[in-house]
XYZ file of C-alpha atoms in Angstrom:
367
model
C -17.569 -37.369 3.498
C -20.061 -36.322 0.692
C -17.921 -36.392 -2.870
C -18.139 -32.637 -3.484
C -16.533 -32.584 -0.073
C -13.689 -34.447 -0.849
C -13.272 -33.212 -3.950
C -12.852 -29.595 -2.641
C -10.967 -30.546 -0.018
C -8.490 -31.980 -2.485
C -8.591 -29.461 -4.841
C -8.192 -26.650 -2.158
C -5.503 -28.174 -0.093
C -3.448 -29.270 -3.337
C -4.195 -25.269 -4.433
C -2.747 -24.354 -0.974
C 0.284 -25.908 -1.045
C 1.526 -24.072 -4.076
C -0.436 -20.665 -3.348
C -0.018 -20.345 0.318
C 0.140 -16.633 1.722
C 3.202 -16.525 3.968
C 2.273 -15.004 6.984
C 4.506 -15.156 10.280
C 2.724 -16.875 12.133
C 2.104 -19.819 9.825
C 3.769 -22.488 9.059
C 3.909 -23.641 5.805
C 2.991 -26.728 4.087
C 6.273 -28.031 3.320
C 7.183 -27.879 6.731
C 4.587 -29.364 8.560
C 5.279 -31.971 5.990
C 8.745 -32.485 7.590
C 6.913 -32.714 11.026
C 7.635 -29.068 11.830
C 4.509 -27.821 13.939
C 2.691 -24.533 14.511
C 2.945 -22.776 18.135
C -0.238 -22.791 19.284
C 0.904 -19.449 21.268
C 1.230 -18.237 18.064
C -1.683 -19.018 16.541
C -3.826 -17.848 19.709
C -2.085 -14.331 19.444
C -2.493 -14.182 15.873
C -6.246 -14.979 15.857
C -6.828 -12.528 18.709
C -5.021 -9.718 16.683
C -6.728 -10.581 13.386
C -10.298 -9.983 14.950
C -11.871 -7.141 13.224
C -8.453 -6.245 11.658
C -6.759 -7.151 8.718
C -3.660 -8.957 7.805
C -1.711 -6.011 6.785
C -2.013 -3.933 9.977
C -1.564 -7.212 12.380
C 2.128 -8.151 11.081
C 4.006 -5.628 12.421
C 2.060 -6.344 16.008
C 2.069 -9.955 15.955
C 6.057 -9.775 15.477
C 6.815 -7.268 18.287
C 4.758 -9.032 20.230
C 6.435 -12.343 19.838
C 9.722 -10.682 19.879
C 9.019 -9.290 23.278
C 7.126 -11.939 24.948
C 8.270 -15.340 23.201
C 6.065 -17.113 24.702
C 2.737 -17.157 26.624
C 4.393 -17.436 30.355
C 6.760 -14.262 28.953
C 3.405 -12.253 28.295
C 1.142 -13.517 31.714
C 4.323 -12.207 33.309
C 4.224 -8.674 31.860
C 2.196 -5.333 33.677
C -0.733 -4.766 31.915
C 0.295 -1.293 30.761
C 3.197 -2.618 28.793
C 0.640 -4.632 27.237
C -1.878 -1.900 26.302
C 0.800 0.225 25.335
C 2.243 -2.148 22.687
C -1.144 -2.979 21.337
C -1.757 0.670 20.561
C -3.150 1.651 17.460
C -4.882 -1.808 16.952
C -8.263 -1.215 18.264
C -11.252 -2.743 20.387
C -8.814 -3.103 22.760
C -10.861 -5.110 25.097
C -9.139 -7.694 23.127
C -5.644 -6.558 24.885
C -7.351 -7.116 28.486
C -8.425 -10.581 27.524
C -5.344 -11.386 25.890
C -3.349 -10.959 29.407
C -6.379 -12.665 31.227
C -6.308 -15.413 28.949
C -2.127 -15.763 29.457
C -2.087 -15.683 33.054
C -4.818 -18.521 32.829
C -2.734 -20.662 30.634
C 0.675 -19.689 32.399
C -0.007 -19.734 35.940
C -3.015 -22.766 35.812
C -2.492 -24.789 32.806
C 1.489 -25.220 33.060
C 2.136 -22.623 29.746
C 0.088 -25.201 27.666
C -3.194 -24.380 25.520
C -5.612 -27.151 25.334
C -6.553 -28.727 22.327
C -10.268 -29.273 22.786
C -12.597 -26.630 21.349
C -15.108 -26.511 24.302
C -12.013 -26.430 26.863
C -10.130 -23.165 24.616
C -13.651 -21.421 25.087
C -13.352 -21.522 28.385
C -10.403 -18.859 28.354
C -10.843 -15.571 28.319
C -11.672 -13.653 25.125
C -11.820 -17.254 23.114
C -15.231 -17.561 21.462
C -16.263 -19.851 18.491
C -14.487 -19.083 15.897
C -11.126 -18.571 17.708
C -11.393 -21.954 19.732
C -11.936 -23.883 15.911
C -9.413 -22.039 14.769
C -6.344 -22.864 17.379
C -8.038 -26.743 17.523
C -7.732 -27.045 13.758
C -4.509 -25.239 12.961
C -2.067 -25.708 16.045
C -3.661 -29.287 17.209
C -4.931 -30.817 13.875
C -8.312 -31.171 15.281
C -11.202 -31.439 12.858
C -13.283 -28.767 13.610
C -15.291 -25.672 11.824
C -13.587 -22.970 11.358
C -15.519 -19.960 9.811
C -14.362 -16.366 9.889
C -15.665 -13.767 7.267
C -13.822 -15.299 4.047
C -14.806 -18.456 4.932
C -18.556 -17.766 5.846
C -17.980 -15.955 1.923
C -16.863 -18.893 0.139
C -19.128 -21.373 1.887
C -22.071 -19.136 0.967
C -20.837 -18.927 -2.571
C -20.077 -22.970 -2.564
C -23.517 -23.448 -1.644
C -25.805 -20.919 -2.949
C -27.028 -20.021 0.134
C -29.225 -17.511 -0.246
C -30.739 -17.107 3.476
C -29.228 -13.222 5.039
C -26.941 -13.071 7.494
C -26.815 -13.513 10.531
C -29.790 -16.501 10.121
C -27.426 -18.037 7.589
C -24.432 -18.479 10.081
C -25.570 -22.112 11.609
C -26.059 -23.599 7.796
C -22.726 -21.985 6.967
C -21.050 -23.665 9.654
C -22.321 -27.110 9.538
C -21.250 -27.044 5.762
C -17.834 -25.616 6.516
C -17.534 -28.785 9.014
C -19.162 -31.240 6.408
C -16.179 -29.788 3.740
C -13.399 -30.136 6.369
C -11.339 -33.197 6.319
C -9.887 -35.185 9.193
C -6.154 -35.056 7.272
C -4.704 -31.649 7.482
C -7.969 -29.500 9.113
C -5.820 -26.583 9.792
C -4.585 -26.474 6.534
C -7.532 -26.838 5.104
C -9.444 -23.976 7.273
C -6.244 -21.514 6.163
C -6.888 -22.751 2.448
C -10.057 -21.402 2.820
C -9.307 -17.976 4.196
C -6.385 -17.234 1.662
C -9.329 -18.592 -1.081
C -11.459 -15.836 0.007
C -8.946 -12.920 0.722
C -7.208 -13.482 -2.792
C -9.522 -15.199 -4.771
C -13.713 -15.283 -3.514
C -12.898 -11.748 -2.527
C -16.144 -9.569 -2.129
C -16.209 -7.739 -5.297
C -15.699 -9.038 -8.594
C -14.109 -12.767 -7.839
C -11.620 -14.364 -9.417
C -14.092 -17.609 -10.276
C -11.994 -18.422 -13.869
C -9.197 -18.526 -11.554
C -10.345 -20.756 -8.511
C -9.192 -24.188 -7.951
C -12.698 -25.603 -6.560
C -15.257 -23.249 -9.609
C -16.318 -26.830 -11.027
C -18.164 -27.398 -7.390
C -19.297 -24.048 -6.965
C -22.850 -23.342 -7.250
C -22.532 -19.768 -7.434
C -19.654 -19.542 -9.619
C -19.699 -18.415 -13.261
C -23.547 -17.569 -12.800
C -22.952 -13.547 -12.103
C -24.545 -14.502 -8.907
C -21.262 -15.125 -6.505
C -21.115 -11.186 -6.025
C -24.340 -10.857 -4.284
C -23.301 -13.521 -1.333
C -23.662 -14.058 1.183
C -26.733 -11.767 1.667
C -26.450 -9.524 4.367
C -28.953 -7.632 6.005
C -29.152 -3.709 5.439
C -27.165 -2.139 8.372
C -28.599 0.316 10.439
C -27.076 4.040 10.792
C -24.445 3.992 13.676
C -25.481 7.110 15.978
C -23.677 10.443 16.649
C -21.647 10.911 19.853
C -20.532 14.269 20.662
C -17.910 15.568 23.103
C -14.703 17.745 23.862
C -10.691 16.880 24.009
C -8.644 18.738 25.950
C -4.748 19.266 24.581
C -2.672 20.859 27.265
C 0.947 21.442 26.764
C 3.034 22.719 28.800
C 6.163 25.397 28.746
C 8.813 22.115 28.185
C 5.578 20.786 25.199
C 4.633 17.923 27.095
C 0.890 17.063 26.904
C -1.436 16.205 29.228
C -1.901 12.468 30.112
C -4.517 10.270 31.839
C -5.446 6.852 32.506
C -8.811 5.835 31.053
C -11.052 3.401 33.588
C -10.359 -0.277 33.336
C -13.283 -1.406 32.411
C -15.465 -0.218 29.429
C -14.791 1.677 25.733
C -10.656 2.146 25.095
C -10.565 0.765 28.806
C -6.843 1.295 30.526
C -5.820 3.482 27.869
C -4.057 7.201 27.788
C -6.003 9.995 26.582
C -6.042 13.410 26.873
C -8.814 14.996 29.413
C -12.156 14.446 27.808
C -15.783 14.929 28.888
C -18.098 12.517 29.103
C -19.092 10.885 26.047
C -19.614 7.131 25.807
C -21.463 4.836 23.271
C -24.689 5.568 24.699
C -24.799 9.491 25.385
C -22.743 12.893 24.496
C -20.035 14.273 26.778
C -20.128 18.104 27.571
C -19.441 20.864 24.883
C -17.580 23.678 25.299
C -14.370 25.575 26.606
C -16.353 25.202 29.593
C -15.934 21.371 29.875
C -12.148 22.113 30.094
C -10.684 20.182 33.484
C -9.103 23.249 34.720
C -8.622 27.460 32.962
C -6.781 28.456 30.652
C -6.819 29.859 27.555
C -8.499 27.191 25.650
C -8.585 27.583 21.778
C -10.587 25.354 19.353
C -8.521 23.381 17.484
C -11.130 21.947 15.194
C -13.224 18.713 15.314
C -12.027 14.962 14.627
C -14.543 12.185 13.713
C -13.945 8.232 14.774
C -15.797 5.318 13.926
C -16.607 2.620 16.558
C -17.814 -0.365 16.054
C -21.652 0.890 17.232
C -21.439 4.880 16.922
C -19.259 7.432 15.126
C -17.695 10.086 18.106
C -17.292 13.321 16.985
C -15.173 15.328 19.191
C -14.246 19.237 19.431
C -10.573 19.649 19.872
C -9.334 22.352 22.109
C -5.722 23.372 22.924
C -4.195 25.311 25.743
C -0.424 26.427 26.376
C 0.711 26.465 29.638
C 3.588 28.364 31.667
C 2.936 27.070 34.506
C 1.755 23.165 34.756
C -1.510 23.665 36.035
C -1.861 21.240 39.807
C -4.156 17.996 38.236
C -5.816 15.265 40.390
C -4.822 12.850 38.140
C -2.611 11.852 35.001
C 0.736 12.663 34.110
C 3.108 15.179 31.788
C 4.603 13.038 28.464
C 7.332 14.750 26.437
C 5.817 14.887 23.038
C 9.073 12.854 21.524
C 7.630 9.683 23.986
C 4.214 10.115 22.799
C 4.748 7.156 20.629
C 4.881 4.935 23.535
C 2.268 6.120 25.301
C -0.776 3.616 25.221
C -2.825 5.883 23.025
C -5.671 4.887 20.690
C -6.418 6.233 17.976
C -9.052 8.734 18.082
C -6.544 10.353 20.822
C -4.099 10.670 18.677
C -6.211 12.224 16.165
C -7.181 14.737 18.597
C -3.644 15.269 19.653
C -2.829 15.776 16.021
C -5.430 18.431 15.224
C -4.409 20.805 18.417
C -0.966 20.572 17.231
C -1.804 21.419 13.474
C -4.183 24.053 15.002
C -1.175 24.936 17.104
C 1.022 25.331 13.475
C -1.018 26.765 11.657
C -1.325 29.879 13.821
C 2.876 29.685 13.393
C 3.051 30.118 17.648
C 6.425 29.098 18.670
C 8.293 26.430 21.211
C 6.121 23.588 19.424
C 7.428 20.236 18.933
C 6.182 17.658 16.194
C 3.576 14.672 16.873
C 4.418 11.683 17.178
């Protein structure tokens, strides 16, 4: 190990120690020192959660989850709709259909244990790179590079690397290995991330404040702000389409199961047309899945990860239930357990403001 290696892993890990984040699903310095040692079911789910999501909006998930399904046998075990319902409200929830992939893997053919070798972890589902270094390092003490967004930030900012992202991504992670010692990797990898979300943040960085500025290239020369380069992003296209919110006379709304496979796959929505990532859905009353007296309700806007979805909202009150092919009636007051995403919920919310505004009666309140 190069000296400005071991000199920020000293500094960092010593900086750790007393500056930790406590998070639930860590365990904290002074009691690993005492021989206490992390789940690696916990660190799996965590990482899985965390992906493309922040820390604030995973706690709450990460502890119902563990407080449902203990362990990783508890959660292989569980239908896949409880899943996907308790996940709502996260996002890219393809991650929800590997997570019970990767559990009944681990449950039902590796006797409930995770392995500890990076190449064998990426051989579950929905385990790539960064999540395989990450449960070798933290739950298994494995030496091994870890490099999510803060990370690839600092080590960018350590180095002065200057070459744009992505291109930069294989020098940033050979560094990130070269800095990581063989004492106390996981620690070390966490260090990092909690040095970048509190410290090395993206704007305006802390650098009189960080514990490893005197090996920093970047630091205290105005130029930490501008890494790591990234390349200009392109515009995300425009979907288009229509959302159908039917209630009926008792206000229950209009449910259906999305496909399995593909964008917000096995989740509720409301009756849509067409749209995906790659063309527009139908516009229009006409698009409707069956008359009625279909009002517009206004239009919601939701950002994916590759287009923005723009959708025209229309609502409908029923007397009758109108006779559907498919889906089901859910009292408005159990909408919250329904496995809706997001942009649903947005949709369900404008018909019923729509709905409000126009003061009809027999209305309930969203979830």
């Amino acid at each position: 190990m190069s000296e400005q290696a071991s000199e920020v892993g000293n500094a960092l890990l010593s900086w750790y120690d007393r500056n930790h984040r406590v998070l639930p699903w860590r365990i904290a310095p002074a009691d690993r020192a005492r021989g206490i040692q992390p789940s690696a079911y916990h660190v799996w789910l965590s990482e899985i959660m965390l992906q493309q999501t922040t820390v604030r909006a995973v706690q709450p998930y990460f502890l119902k989850f563990v407080s449902r399904w203990p362990n990783v046998t508890a959660l292989a075990a569980e239908k896949d709709d409880e899943i996907m319902r308790a996940w709502a409200g996260l996002g890219y929830y393809s991650r929800a259909r590997n997570l019970k992939k990767c559990a009944e893997r681990v449950a039902f053919e590796l006797g409930g244990i995770f392995p500890a070798d990076v190449e064998e972890l990426k051989k579950l589902p929905g385990i790539g790179d960064y999540t395989a270094a990450a449960i070798a390092a933290i739950a298994f003490g494995r030496r091994a590079a870890v490099v999510d967004g803060n990370i690839e930030r600092v080590v960018a900012r350590l180095e002065q690397i200057e070459t744009p992202l992505p291109a930069a991504k294989s020098a940033i992670k050979k560094r990130m290995y070269a800095f990581t010692p063989g004492e106390r990797p996981g620690d070390f990898a966490q260090a990092m991330m909690d040095l970048g979300a509190t410290i090395c943040t993206p704007k305006r960085p802390a650098c009189g404040l960080c514990p490893v500025s005197s090996a920093c290239s970047a630091g205290g020369t105005g130029e930490a702000e501008k890494l790591p380069v990234k390349q200009a992003k392109k515009p995300r296209p425009v979907r288009r389409g229509a959302a159908f919110v039917a209630v009926a006379e008792d206000n229950s709304i209009l449910l259906r199961k999305r496909p399995g496979s593909g964008l917000l796959g096995g989740m509720a929505e409301v009756p849509t047309s067409g749209w995906n990532a790659k063309c527009d859905g139908a516009l229009g009353a006409a698009a409707a899945p069956f008359a009625g007296d279909w009002q517009m309700a206004g239009t919601i806007t939701h950002v994916f990860t590759h287009f923005e979805l723009r959708l025209d909202v229309y609502h409908a009150d029923f007397a009758l239930r109108p006779q559907v092919d498919e889906g089901w009636w859910s009292p408005q007051r159990e909408l919250s357990e329904e496995a809706l995403p997001t942009v649903m919920k947005k949709a369900i919310a404008a018909a019923m403001e729509s709905t409000q505004r126009k003061s009809r009666p027999g209305q309930g309140t969203l979830i």
